[in-house]
Tab-separated table of C-alpha atoms in Angstrom:
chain	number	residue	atom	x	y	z
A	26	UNK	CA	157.718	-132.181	17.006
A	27	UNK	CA	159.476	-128.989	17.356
A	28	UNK	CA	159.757	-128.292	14.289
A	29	UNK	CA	156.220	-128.996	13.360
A	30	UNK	CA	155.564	-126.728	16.015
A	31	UNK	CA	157.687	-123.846	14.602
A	32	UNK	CA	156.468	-123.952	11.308
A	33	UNK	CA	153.030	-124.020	12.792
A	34	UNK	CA	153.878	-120.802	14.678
A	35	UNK	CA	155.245	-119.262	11.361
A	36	UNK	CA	152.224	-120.078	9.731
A	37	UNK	CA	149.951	-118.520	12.408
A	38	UNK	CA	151.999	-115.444	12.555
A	39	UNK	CA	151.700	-114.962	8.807
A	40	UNK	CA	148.166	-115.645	8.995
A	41	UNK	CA	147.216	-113.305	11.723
A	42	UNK	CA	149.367	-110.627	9.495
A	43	UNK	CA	147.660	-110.978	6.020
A	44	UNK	CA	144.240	-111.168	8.199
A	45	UNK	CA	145.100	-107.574	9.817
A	46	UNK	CA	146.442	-106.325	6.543
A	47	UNK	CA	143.190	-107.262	5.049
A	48	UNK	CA	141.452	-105.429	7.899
A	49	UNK	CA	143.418	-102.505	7.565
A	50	UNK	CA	142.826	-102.176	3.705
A	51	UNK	CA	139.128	-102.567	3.832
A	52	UNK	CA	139.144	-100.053	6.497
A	53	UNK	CA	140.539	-97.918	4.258
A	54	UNK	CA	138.621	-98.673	1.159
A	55	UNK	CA	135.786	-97.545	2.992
A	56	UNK	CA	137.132	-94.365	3.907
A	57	UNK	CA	138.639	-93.644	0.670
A	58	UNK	CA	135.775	-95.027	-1.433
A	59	UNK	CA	132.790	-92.454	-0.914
A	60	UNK	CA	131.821	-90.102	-3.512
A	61	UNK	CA	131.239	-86.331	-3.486
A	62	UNK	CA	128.288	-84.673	-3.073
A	63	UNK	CA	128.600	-83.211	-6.969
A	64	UNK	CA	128.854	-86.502	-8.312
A	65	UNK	CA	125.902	-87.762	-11.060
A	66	UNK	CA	124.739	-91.015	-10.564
A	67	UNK	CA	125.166	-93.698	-12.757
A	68	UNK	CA	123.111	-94.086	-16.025
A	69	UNK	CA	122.740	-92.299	-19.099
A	70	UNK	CA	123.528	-88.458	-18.703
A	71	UNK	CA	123.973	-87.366	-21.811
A	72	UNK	CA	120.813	-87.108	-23.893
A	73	UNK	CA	122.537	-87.247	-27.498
A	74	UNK	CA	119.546	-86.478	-29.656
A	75	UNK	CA	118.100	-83.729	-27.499
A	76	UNK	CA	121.505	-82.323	-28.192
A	77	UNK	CA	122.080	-82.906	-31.993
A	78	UNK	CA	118.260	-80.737	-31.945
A	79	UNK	CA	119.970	-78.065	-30.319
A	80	UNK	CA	117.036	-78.087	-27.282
A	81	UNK	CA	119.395	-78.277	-24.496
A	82	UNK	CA	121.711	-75.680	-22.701
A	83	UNK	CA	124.773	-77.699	-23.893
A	84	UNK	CA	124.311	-76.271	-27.316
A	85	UNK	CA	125.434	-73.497	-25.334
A	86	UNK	CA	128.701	-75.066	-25.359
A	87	UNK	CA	131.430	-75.317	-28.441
A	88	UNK	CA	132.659	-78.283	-27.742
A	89	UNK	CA	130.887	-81.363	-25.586
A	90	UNK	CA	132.916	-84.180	-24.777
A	91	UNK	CA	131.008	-87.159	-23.511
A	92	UNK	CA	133.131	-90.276	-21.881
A	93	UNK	CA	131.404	-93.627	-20.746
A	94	UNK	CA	133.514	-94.753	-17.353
A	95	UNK	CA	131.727	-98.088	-17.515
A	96	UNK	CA	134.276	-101.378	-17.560
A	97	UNK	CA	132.149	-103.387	-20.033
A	98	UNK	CA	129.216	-103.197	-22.682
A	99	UNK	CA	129.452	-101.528	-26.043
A	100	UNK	CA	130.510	-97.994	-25.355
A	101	UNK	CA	132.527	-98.787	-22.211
A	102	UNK	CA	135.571	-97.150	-22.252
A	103	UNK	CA	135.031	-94.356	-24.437
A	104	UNK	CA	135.059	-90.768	-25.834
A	105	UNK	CA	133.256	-88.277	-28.386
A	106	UNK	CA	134.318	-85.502	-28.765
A	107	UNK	CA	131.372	-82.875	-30.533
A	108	UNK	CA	131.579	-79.811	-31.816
A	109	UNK	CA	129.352	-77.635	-32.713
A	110	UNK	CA	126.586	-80.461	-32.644
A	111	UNK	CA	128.218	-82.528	-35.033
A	112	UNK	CA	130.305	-85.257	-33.833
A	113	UNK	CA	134.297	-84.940	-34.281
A	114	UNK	CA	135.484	-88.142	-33.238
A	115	UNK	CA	134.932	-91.111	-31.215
A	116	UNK	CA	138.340	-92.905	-29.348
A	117	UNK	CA	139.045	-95.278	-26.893
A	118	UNK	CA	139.715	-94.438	-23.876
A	119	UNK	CA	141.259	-95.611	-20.135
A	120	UNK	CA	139.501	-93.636	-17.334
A	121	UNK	CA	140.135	-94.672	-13.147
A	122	UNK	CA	140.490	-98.435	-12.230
A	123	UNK	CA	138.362	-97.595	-9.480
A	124	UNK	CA	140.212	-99.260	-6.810
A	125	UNK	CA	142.678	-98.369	-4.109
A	126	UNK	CA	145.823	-97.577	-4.530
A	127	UNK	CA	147.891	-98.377	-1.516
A	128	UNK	CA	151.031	-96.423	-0.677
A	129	UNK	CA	153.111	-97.474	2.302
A	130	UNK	CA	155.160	-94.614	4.074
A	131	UNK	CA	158.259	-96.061	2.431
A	132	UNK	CA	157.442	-96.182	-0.715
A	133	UNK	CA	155.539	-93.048	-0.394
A	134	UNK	CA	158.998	-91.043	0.911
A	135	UNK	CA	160.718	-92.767	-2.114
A	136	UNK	CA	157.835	-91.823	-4.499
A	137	UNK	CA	158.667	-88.196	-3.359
A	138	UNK	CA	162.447	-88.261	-4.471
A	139	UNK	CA	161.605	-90.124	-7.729
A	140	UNK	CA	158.107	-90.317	-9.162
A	141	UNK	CA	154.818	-91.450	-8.287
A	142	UNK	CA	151.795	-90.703	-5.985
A	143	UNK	CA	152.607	-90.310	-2.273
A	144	UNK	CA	149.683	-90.891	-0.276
A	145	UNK	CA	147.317	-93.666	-0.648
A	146	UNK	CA	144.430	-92.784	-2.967
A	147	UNK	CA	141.006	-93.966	-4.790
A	148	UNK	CA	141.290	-93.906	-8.204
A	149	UNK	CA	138.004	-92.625	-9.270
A	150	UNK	CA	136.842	-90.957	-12.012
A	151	UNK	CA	133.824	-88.596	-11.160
A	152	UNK	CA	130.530	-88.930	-13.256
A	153	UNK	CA	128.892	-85.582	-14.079
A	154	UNK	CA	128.798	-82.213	-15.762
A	155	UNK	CA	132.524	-80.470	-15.664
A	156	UNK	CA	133.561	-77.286	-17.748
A	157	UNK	CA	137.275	-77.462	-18.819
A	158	UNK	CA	139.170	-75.564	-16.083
A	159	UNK	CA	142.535	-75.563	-17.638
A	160	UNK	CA	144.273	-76.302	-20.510
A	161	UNK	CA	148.231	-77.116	-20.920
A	162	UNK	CA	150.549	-78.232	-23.546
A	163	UNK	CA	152.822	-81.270	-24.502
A	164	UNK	CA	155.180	-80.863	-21.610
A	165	UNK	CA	152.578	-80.625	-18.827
A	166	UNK	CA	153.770	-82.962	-15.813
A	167	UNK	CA	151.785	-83.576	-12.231
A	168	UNK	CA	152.595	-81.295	-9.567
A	169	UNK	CA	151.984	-84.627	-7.205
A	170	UNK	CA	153.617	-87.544	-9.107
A	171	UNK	CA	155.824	-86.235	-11.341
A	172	UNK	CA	154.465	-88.057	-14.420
A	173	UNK	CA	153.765	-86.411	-17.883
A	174	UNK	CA	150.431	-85.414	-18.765
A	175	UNK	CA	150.530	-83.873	-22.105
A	176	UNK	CA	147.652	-81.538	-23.936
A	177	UNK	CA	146.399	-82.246	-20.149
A	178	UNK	CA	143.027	-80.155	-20.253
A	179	UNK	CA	141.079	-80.497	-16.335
A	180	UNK	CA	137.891	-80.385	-15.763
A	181	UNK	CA	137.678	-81.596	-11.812
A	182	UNK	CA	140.046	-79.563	-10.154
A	183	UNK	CA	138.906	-80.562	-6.777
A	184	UNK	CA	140.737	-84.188	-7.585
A	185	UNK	CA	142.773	-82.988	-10.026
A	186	UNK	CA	141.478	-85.028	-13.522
A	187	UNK	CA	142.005	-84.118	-16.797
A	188	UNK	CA	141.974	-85.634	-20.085
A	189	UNK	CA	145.600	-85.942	-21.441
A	190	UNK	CA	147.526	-88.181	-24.077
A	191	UNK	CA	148.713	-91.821	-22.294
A	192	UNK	CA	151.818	-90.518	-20.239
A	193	UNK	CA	154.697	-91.090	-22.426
A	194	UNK	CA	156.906	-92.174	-18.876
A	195	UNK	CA	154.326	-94.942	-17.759
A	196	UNK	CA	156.229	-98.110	-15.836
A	197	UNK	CA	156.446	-100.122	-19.302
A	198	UNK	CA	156.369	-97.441	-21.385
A	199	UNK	CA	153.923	-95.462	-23.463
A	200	UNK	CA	153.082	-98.792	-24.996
A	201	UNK	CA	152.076	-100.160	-22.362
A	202	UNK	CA	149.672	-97.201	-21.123
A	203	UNK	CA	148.108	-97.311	-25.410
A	204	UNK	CA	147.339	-100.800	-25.092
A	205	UNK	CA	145.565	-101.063	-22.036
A	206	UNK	CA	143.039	-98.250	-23.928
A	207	UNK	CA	139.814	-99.550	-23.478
A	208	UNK	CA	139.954	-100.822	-20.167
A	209	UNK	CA	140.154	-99.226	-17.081
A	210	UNK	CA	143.835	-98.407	-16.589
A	211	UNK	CA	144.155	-94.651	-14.468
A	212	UNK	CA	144.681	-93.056	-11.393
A	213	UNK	CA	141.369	-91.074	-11.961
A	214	UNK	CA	142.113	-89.169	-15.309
A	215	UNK	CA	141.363	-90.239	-18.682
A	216	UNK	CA	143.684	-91.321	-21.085
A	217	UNK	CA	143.823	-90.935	-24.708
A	218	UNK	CA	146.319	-92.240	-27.153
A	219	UNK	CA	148.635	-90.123	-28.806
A	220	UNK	CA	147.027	-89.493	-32.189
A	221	UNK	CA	143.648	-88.820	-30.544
A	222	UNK	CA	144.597	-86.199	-28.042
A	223	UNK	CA	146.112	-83.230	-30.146
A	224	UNK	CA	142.431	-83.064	-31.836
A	225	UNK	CA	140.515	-83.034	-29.048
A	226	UNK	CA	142.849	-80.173	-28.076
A	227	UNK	CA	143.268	-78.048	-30.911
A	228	UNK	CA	139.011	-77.887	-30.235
A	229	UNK	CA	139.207	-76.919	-27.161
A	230	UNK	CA	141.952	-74.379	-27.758
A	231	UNK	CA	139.806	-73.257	-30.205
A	232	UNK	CA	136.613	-72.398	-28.807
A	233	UNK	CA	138.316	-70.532	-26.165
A	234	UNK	CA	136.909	-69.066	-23.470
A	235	UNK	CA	133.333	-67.238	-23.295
A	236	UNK	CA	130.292	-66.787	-21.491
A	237	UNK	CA	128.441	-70.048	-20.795
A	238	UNK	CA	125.833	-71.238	-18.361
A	239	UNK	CA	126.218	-72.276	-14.761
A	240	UNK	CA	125.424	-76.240	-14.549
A	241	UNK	CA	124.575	-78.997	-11.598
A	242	UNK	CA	127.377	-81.074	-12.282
A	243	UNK	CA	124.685	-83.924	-10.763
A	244	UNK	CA	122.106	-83.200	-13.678
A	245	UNK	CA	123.457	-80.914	-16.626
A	246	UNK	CA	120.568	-78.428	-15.739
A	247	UNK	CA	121.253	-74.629	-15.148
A	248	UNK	CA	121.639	-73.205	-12.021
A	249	UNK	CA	119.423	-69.926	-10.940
A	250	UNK	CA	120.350	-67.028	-9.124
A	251	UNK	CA	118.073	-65.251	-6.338
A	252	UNK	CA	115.868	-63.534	-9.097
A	253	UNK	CA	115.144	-66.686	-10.901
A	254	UNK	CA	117.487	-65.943	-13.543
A	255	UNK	CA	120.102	-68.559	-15.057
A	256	UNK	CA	123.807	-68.246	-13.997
A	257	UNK	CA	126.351	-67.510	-16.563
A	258	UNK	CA	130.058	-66.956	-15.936
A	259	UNK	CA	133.622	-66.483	-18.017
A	260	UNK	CA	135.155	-70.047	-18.604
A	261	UNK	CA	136.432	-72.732	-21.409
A	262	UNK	CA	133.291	-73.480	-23.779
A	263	UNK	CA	134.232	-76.649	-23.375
A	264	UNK	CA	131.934	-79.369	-21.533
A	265	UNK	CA	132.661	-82.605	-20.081
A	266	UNK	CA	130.550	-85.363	-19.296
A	267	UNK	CA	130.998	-88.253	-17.344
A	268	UNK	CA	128.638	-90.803	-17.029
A	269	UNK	CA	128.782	-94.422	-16.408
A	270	UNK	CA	125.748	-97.376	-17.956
């Protein structure tokens, strides 16, 4: 009878645990998961024919470089790259799992001495309008976890994404990062494999820097200044769009 009773306290103990764990995560989930005020909504943002006609403000642009966040359907999981209104290339890609990531204080303190993220995060990848920021070469690493990012080139700096070849460090090995291409796979970023990544970066290296229009990263239209005029400013002529259907 003891016993019985024991092992029914054990259970009840572990029960109650996993219950407040539970609690605690979805607690978190909902303060983690909640998107920024820039962010498109989901749907078609790219309008490809509107483009290839040159009647939009993206032809503005060198380079446009449209990625499809969704986790299924025909063009999940993917990215053009066009230049010039012509298009370059089409890859695979592996953009945010769109979950939470949870990091204990442990292992956070030990993914500061080693590698990895140290806070607990939502990996998201943001839909919208996003001029390349900055560009960096093959041995580009995070300033956060450590990891390589190579040919990383960022176009949200306010979460820190870019588009940069499948770390070559990954837990399994590059491998293991190229075959989950397709899927969801990320901490936010997108992925592209290795023989992809140097082309989509030699074009973007390429076009360079210039004068280009000032967009709503919610809609892809121009923004005005106070006499009615559209903004332009100095930056990459380099576009990237996220959208998500």
């Amino acid at each position: 009878m003891n016993r019985l009773l024991t092992v029914f306290g054990l259970l009840l103990v572990a029960t109650l645990a996993s219950f407040n764990a539970f609690a605690q995560s979805s607690a978190l989930e909902r303060k983690l998961m909640v998107e920024d005020s820039y962010e498109a909504p989901r749907g078609r943002l790219f309008n490809e024919q509107a483009y290839l006609r040159g009647e939009t403000y993206l032809s503005q642009y060198t380079n446009v470089i449209v990625i499809n966040k969704a986790a299924s359907g025909s063009q999940a999981q993917t990215l053009r790259l066009y230049t010039n209104r012509q298009l370059m290339l089409s890859t695979y890609v592996s953009t945010g799992r769109e979950d939470v990531e949870y990091i204990s204080k442990v292992r956070g303190v030990v993914n500061k001495i080693f590698k990895g993220t140290t806070s607990s995060h939502w990996r998201h990848t943001t839909r919208g309008f996003y001029t390349i920021k900055r560009v960096h070469g093959y041995n580009y690493r995070s300033g956060e976890s450590k990891f390589q990012m190579p040919f990383a080139m960022f176009f949200n700096e306010q979460r820190g994404l870019a588009v940069h070849q499948v770390p070559p460090d990954l837990s399994g090995g590059e491998a293991a990062g190229e075959a989950m291409l397709g899927k969801r796979a990320s901490s936010g970023c997108v992925r592209v494999h290795k023989s992809q990544i140097q082309t989509i970066h030699r074009a973007v290296t390429a076009a360079d820097r210039g004068i280009v229009p000032v967009l709503d990263t919610r809609t892809g239209r121009p923004k005005y200044d106070q006499n009615g005029k559209i903004r332009y400013e100095s930056g990459y002529k380099t576009i990237v769009i996220v959208e998500e259907y």
